[in-house]
XYZ file of C-alpha atoms in Angstrom:
463
model
C 163.431 79.789 89.839
C 165.286 82.716 88.237
C 163.306 85.320 90.203
C 161.598 85.254 93.593
C 159.121 87.401 95.460
C 161.373 87.606 98.514
C 164.977 87.040 99.560
C 166.090 85.775 102.979
C 169.806 86.060 103.783
C 171.112 84.289 106.887
C 174.686 85.248 107.700
C 176.841 83.007 109.895
C 179.889 85.169 110.540
C 183.112 83.235 109.942
C 181.364 79.922 109.111
C 183.977 77.498 107.669
C 183.160 75.505 104.479
C 184.781 72.151 105.249
C 183.097 71.698 108.605
C 179.642 72.688 107.328
C 179.743 71.113 103.869
C 181.463 67.877 104.922
C 182.012 67.191 108.630
C 178.693 68.337 110.121
C 176.380 68.311 107.073
C 174.616 65.134 108.224
C 173.739 66.860 111.515
C 172.275 69.922 109.774
C 169.198 68.735 107.847
C 168.002 72.199 106.875
C 171.338 73.271 105.425
C 171.568 69.873 103.713
C 168.140 70.370 102.127
C 169.101 73.812 100.849
C 172.273 72.368 99.348
C 170.296 69.601 97.659
C 167.648 71.975 96.301
C 170.041 74.742 95.318
C 173.723 75.423 94.825
C 176.609 75.726 97.223
C 180.301 76.495 97.170
C 183.148 78.554 98.534
C 182.652 82.297 98.846
C 185.992 84.105 98.542
C 186.270 86.883 101.103
C 187.796 90.302 100.643
C 191.441 91.132 101.157
C 191.838 91.249 104.070
C 189.408 88.452 105.001
C 187.819 90.098 108.006
C 184.326 91.102 109.119
C 184.900 94.782 108.289
C 185.072 95.305 105.319
C 183.819 91.913 104.068
C 180.110 92.232 104.948
C 180.053 95.713 103.444
C 181.685 94.476 100.231
C 179.097 91.718 100.132
C 176.159 94.118 100.401
C 177.572 96.937 98.229
C 179.601 94.931 95.657
C 182.564 97.289 96.096
C 186.095 96.260 97.045
C 187.852 97.781 100.086
C 189.888 100.103 97.855
C 186.606 101.673 96.773
C 185.142 101.636 100.282
C 188.243 103.183 101.877
C 188.440 100.968 104.989
C 190.363 97.757 105.674
C 189.375 96.714 109.194
C 187.491 97.981 112.243
C 190.187 100.528 113.030
C 191.793 102.533 110.301
C 194.632 105.043 110.166
C 194.490 108.497 108.677
C 197.506 108.543 106.381
C 199.717 111.505 107.229
C 198.958 111.246 110.963
C 200.857 109.017 113.373
C 198.108 108.673 115.958
C 194.952 109.430 113.967
C 192.718 106.368 114.096
C 189.067 105.972 113.198
C 186.518 103.165 113.438
C 184.676 102.128 110.280
C 181.059 102.173 111.438
C 178.084 102.988 109.194
C 179.184 106.604 108.839
C 182.219 105.389 106.879
C 180.030 103.682 104.277
C 179.560 106.188 101.442
C 178.046 103.823 98.867
C 174.639 102.200 98.554
C 174.054 98.797 100.006
C 171.320 96.400 98.868
C 168.658 97.802 101.178
C 169.344 101.395 100.050
C 168.745 100.400 96.424
C 165.691 98.306 97.256
C 164.211 101.245 99.166
C 164.328 103.382 96.013
C 162.384 100.686 94.166
C 159.721 100.625 96.862
C 160.777 97.268 98.254
C 160.714 96.749 101.997
C 163.659 95.395 104.011
C 164.343 93.971 107.466
C 168.061 94.398 108.206
C 169.094 92.765 111.458
C 172.567 92.710 113.035
C 174.449 93.255 109.783
C 177.914 94.715 110.561
C 178.442 98.440 109.930
C 174.827 99.452 110.374
C 175.408 101.665 113.439
C 174.464 104.510 113.553
C 171.256 103.302 111.923
C 169.951 105.097 108.852
C 166.422 105.384 107.511
C 165.361 102.655 105.078
C 162.064 101.460 103.694
C 161.580 98.936 106.453
C 163.290 98.283 109.781
C 166.876 97.964 110.943
C 168.629 96.744 114.098
C 172.334 97.557 114.187
C 175.192 95.185 114.990
C 178.235 94.682 117.204
C 179.808 98.105 116.542
C 176.901 99.592 118.486
C 178.303 101.174 121.681
C 175.651 99.665 124.001
C 171.945 99.019 124.354
C 171.701 102.556 125.744
C 172.248 103.751 122.172
C 169.519 104.237 119.590
C 170.246 101.004 117.739
C 166.990 100.540 115.818
C 165.186 102.151 112.938
C 162.602 103.321 113.587
C 163.641 104.396 117.079
C 160.387 103.054 118.526
C 161.396 99.485 117.526
C 163.953 99.393 120.340
C 161.302 98.943 123.017
C 159.914 95.918 121.170
C 163.389 94.420 120.781
C 164.137 94.783 124.478
C 160.739 93.347 125.436
C 160.804 90.390 123.052
C 164.405 89.437 123.856
C 164.110 89.985 127.590
C 167.089 92.342 127.429
C 168.965 92.504 124.144
C 172.673 91.571 123.879
C 174.763 93.477 121.328
C 177.732 91.080 121.472
C 179.775 88.865 123.787
C 182.301 91.573 124.594
C 184.855 89.481 126.478
C 184.969 86.429 124.220
C 188.750 86.070 124.576
C 188.564 84.388 127.983
C 189.672 81.170 129.673
C 186.238 80.825 131.279
C 184.843 78.654 128.516
C 181.684 77.604 130.317
C 180.759 81.254 130.776
C 181.613 82.022 127.150
C 179.469 79.197 125.819
C 176.553 80.311 127.982
C 176.871 83.901 126.747
C 176.985 82.834 123.095
C 173.864 80.682 123.527
C 172.049 83.475 125.376
C 172.895 85.961 122.625
C 171.827 83.518 119.917
C 168.496 82.682 121.545
C 167.716 86.378 121.969
C 168.628 87.037 118.326
C 166.260 84.323 117.208
C 163.366 85.610 119.325
C 163.789 89.041 117.750
C 164.025 87.528 114.250
C 160.759 85.675 114.834
C 159.162 88.912 115.994
C 160.400 90.842 112.954
C 159.165 88.183 110.546
C 155.770 87.761 112.150
C 155.014 91.310 113.302
C 157.013 93.694 111.084
C 156.179 92.381 107.648
C 155.473 92.263 104.841
C 159.053 92.388 103.574
C 160.816 91.764 100.286
C 164.337 91.424 101.728
C 165.213 90.018 105.148
C 168.822 89.720 106.295
C 170.201 88.770 109.666
C 173.789 88.004 110.720
C 174.738 85.793 113.647
C 178.023 86.770 115.342
C 177.958 83.678 117.572
C 179.876 81.464 115.108
C 182.841 83.835 115.054
C 182.929 84.213 118.839
C 182.607 80.469 119.371
C 185.315 79.569 116.862
C 187.810 82.004 118.367
C 187.067 80.578 121.812
C 186.822 76.857 121.053
C 188.766 75.926 117.906
C 191.544 74.179 119.845
C 188.923 71.864 121.336
C 187.522 70.679 117.992
C 190.494 70.610 115.605
C 192.782 67.606 116.066
C 195.532 69.399 114.085
C 195.620 72.308 116.567
C 198.800 72.336 118.675
C 196.685 72.808 121.832
C 194.129 70.095 121.060
C 193.467 67.658 123.908
C 191.661 64.369 123.095
C 188.525 63.819 125.110
C 188.203 67.432 126.190
C 184.761 68.527 127.438
C 184.186 70.926 124.500
C 184.968 68.453 121.701
C 181.505 68.908 120.185
C 180.864 72.514 121.202
C 181.070 73.938 117.687
C 179.101 71.158 116.005
C 176.353 71.367 118.645
C 176.135 75.128 118.168
C 175.756 74.787 114.399
C 173.023 72.199 114.994
C 171.169 74.913 116.938
C 171.747 77.402 114.109
C 170.418 74.827 111.648
C 167.248 74.357 113.699
C 166.728 78.124 113.738
C 167.445 78.264 109.998
C 164.672 75.756 109.412
C 162.203 77.884 111.375
C 163.245 81.045 109.556
C 162.728 79.325 106.199
C 159.278 78.142 107.270
C 158.303 81.641 108.414
C 159.614 83.196 105.195
C 157.134 81.138 103.217
C 157.127 79.953 99.613
C 158.566 81.870 96.684
C 161.520 82.989 98.816
C 165.107 82.472 97.730
C 167.345 81.601 100.688
C 170.992 82.598 100.946
C 173.223 81.227 103.728
C 176.566 83.013 103.638
C 179.656 83.789 105.676
C 182.033 86.700 105.283
C 185.154 84.527 105.601
C 186.173 81.148 106.928
C 188.160 80.031 109.947
C 191.072 77.721 110.738
C 193.491 76.942 113.556
C 195.896 79.570 114.834
C 199.469 78.257 114.899
C 201.002 81.284 116.571
C 201.475 85.017 116.682
C 204.407 86.635 114.881
C 205.540 89.731 116.769
C 205.867 91.996 113.794
C 206.959 95.221 115.526
C 209.667 93.323 117.433
C 210.783 91.983 114.040
C 210.890 95.504 112.567
C 213.018 96.588 115.527
C 215.332 93.608 115.037
C 215.668 94.469 111.345
C 216.617 98.047 112.194
C 213.518 99.431 110.524
C 211.741 100.655 113.677
C 213.375 102.488 116.600
C 211.769 103.388 119.899
C 212.719 106.417 122.009
C 213.533 104.301 125.077
C 215.025 100.800 125.467
C 212.497 98.052 126.097
C 212.325 96.480 129.556
C 209.587 93.903 129.026
C 206.471 93.418 126.961
C 204.266 96.458 126.487
C 201.643 97.748 124.122
C 203.051 99.324 120.998
C 202.294 103.032 120.770
C 203.205 105.444 117.991
C 203.957 107.957 120.734
C 206.991 105.840 121.756
C 208.563 105.836 118.285
C 211.724 107.739 117.333
C 210.513 108.829 113.911
C 213.913 110.175 112.902
C 215.175 106.566 112.817
C 212.063 104.673 111.722
C 211.228 103.485 108.209
C 208.160 101.420 109.033
C 205.824 100.288 111.805
C 202.922 97.862 112.027
C 199.475 97.164 113.345
C 198.654 93.608 114.297
C 195.626 91.342 114.192
C 194.702 88.432 111.930
C 196.820 90.187 109.324
C 199.477 92.893 109.664
C 199.269 96.382 108.279
C 202.655 97.932 107.525
C 202.942 101.718 107.376
C 205.986 103.475 105.959
C 207.389 106.747 107.279
C 207.487 108.691 104.024
C 208.945 112.176 103.509
C 206.225 114.670 102.625
C 203.468 112.295 103.727
C 204.179 111.631 107.390
C 205.022 114.582 109.683
C 208.573 113.331 110.322
C 208.983 111.048 107.323
C 212.454 109.769 106.419
C 211.788 107.519 103.396
C 212.449 109.700 100.331
C 209.433 109.737 98.024
C 211.569 108.652 95.077
C 212.786 105.647 97.121
C 209.297 104.606 98.211
C 208.899 101.613 95.870
C 212.442 100.392 96.440
C 212.013 100.472 100.211
C 208.587 98.823 99.941
C 209.953 96.065 97.688
C 212.719 95.453 100.203
C 210.114 95.162 102.960
C 208.165 92.621 100.881
C 211.324 90.566 100.360
C 212.211 90.598 104.054
C 208.663 89.856 105.242
C 208.261 86.934 102.847
C 211.531 85.445 104.167
C 210.395 85.360 107.816
C 210.506 82.018 109.618
C 208.476 80.284 112.283
C 209.809 79.094 115.659
C 211.390 76.013 114.034
C 213.288 78.021 111.413
C 210.933 77.071 108.580
C 210.323 79.851 106.061
C 206.649 80.665 106.423
C 204.284 80.974 103.466
C 203.970 84.688 104.077
C 202.583 87.126 101.538
C 203.019 90.910 101.665
C 200.481 92.587 99.391
C 200.458 96.091 97.947
C 196.997 97.654 97.983
C 197.300 98.825 94.381
C 197.825 95.196 93.299
C 194.705 93.811 94.977
C 192.183 96.675 94.871
C 190.666 99.075 92.405
C 189.717 102.572 93.465
C 191.548 105.352 95.283
C 192.621 103.130 98.222
C 192.176 106.034 100.634
C 193.888 105.516 104.003
C 195.260 102.146 102.883
C 198.389 100.826 104.614
C 201.486 100.438 102.473
C 201.396 96.654 102.822
C 199.000 93.949 104.000
C 200.811 90.911 105.399
C 199.376 87.402 105.785
C 201.816 85.373 107.881
C 202.150 81.715 106.883
C 199.053 81.634 104.711
C 197.087 83.257 107.575
C 197.836 80.432 110.049
C 199.841 82.949 112.097
C 198.381 86.209 113.310
C 200.434 89.385 113.763
C 201.329 90.484 117.283
C 201.580 94.240 117.680
C 203.091 94.494 121.164
C 206.838 94.985 121.653
C 209.463 93.664 124.050
C 208.914 89.896 123.700
C 211.773 87.460 124.294
C 211.029 85.869 120.926
C 209.483 86.846 117.612
C 207.068 83.962 118.110
C 204.262 83.803 120.669
C 201.528 81.228 121.197
C 198.979 83.407 122.935
C 197.705 86.789 121.862
C 198.204 90.113 123.606
C 194.426 90.507 123.856
C 193.534 87.176 125.423
C 193.079 83.508 124.480
C 192.276 82.943 120.821
C 192.352 79.621 119.014
C 191.471 80.422 115.401
C 192.339 82.795 112.600
C 190.369 83.888 109.580
C 190.525 81.969 106.310
C 190.052 83.226 102.770
C 186.880 81.304 101.893
C 183.509 81.440 103.561
C 180.328 79.606 102.533
C 177.622 80.206 99.957
C 174.380 78.237 99.864
C 171.603 79.535 97.602
C 168.254 77.808 97.172
C 166.091 77.042 95.331
C 167.776 77.223 91.949
C 167.386 75.488 88.605
C 170.699 73.667 88.860
C 169.826 71.890 92.096
C 172.545 70.081 93.977
C 175.469 71.539 92.048
C 178.503 73.453 93.221
C 179.248 77.084 92.483
C 182.846 77.731 91.469
C 184.649 81.049 91.706
C 182.067 83.012 93.705
C 183.230 85.940 95.811
C 181.512 88.193 98.328
C 180.931 91.026 95.834
C 178.724 88.670 93.775
C 176.011 88.487 96.452
C 174.523 92.002 96.118
C 173.965 91.851 92.330
C 172.554 88.325 92.668
C 170.059 89.499 95.298
C 168.981 92.472 93.193
C 168.586 90.294 90.094
C 166.564 87.757 92.071
C 164.145 90.528 93.072
C 163.970 91.925 89.518
C 165.819 95.132 90.389
C 168.438 96.501 87.927
C 172.037 96.035 89.043
C 173.918 99.376 89.214
C 176.846 99.536 86.806
C 179.143 100.536 89.669
C 178.788 97.106 91.292
C 181.913 95.029 90.770
C 180.525 91.534 91.317
C 178.716 89.268 88.878
C 175.273 87.699 89.064
C 175.662 84.085 90.164
C 173.972 81.789 87.649
C 170.921 80.012 89.049
C 169.859 77.840 86.078
């Protein structure tokens, strides 16, 4: 089937390939059937592999250098404290549903990241986890909100406090959110059709994996055999598979199904305290001596003696204090590349708590993106092949920590997510080399809509 009358995209945020394609496949009959009747493979995420910007790259087929954002929070270059959140207002390019609207095709867009504030489309939209609260106008049209609240019995935007030690509570919240999502999806399919394009994203997988990875992964340093949550992730994906089967049945024949994730997941080995390291290296100086662990703040920095500082997370962003660019810059513009190259060398020589040199990569935005790279950091750093996250706080006794400054977290993001597409002519085969920017042109081609020349991805072969 080269073309289809409809497309259904089910997004499982952060879904990992090995667990779904190998470990739990036998427990997920609907995903297994799609894999047998279509194609499947790894779906390379963006750099950095994180929810924002990955879902937007997937739906616009533009890389982050074109989009101009690299995570939820972003820095205004030239300002020390200017931060902004990349919600829908930051998206200046068309996404699939914008293009389909111009061709008269109707969309249901449900919980796709970076859709708040909602915008008018030919169809309906419910925004995602960047929505401030259910008090906001989170639906298009506005009148849809009352239906969502009624059908769900009180909608849940996200599990806000998912970094918690209260795992029973967390599991209950994730299941509640998922069940409410599914009730709304049923309502949209049955009451808000007809549609040509239906896309919904589940955030539950990401929240569950961050909260429970140490319970399921025997290679995790905190794994305990026989723990009560040993099957928590598998059981949750079994639920998602059951819901997938019902969504497929409701979508009806002549529908091409996509099951995708924005990135993968794997165990977290530790947190490298990158600002403490910059201080130790003499590259970052604070106004006052440290007397314990505290949140890093640009307001505490002595800029006259600082070459670079960092933001943490699942990857680090390194910013340089450049003359003529930052208000109190000290790195001469003609020394910029030399200083940056020195930073790369030092970062890629960092070691873990045992003294082993980590497999760390420090990436220059101009080497991994096309486009103007507006507001890009000077370096992106993946510590130890992403197995270590970057701690932003300062004042630790060691450069290495085994908990995060924002609460318990067991997993990090991995480069590859999942792609399952069905039905296709080459049933049961694997797709090689697919990346998130390939999804938008493949959807448009499936629906017989011309692919804009600005899109950077390729159409994934289906025959």
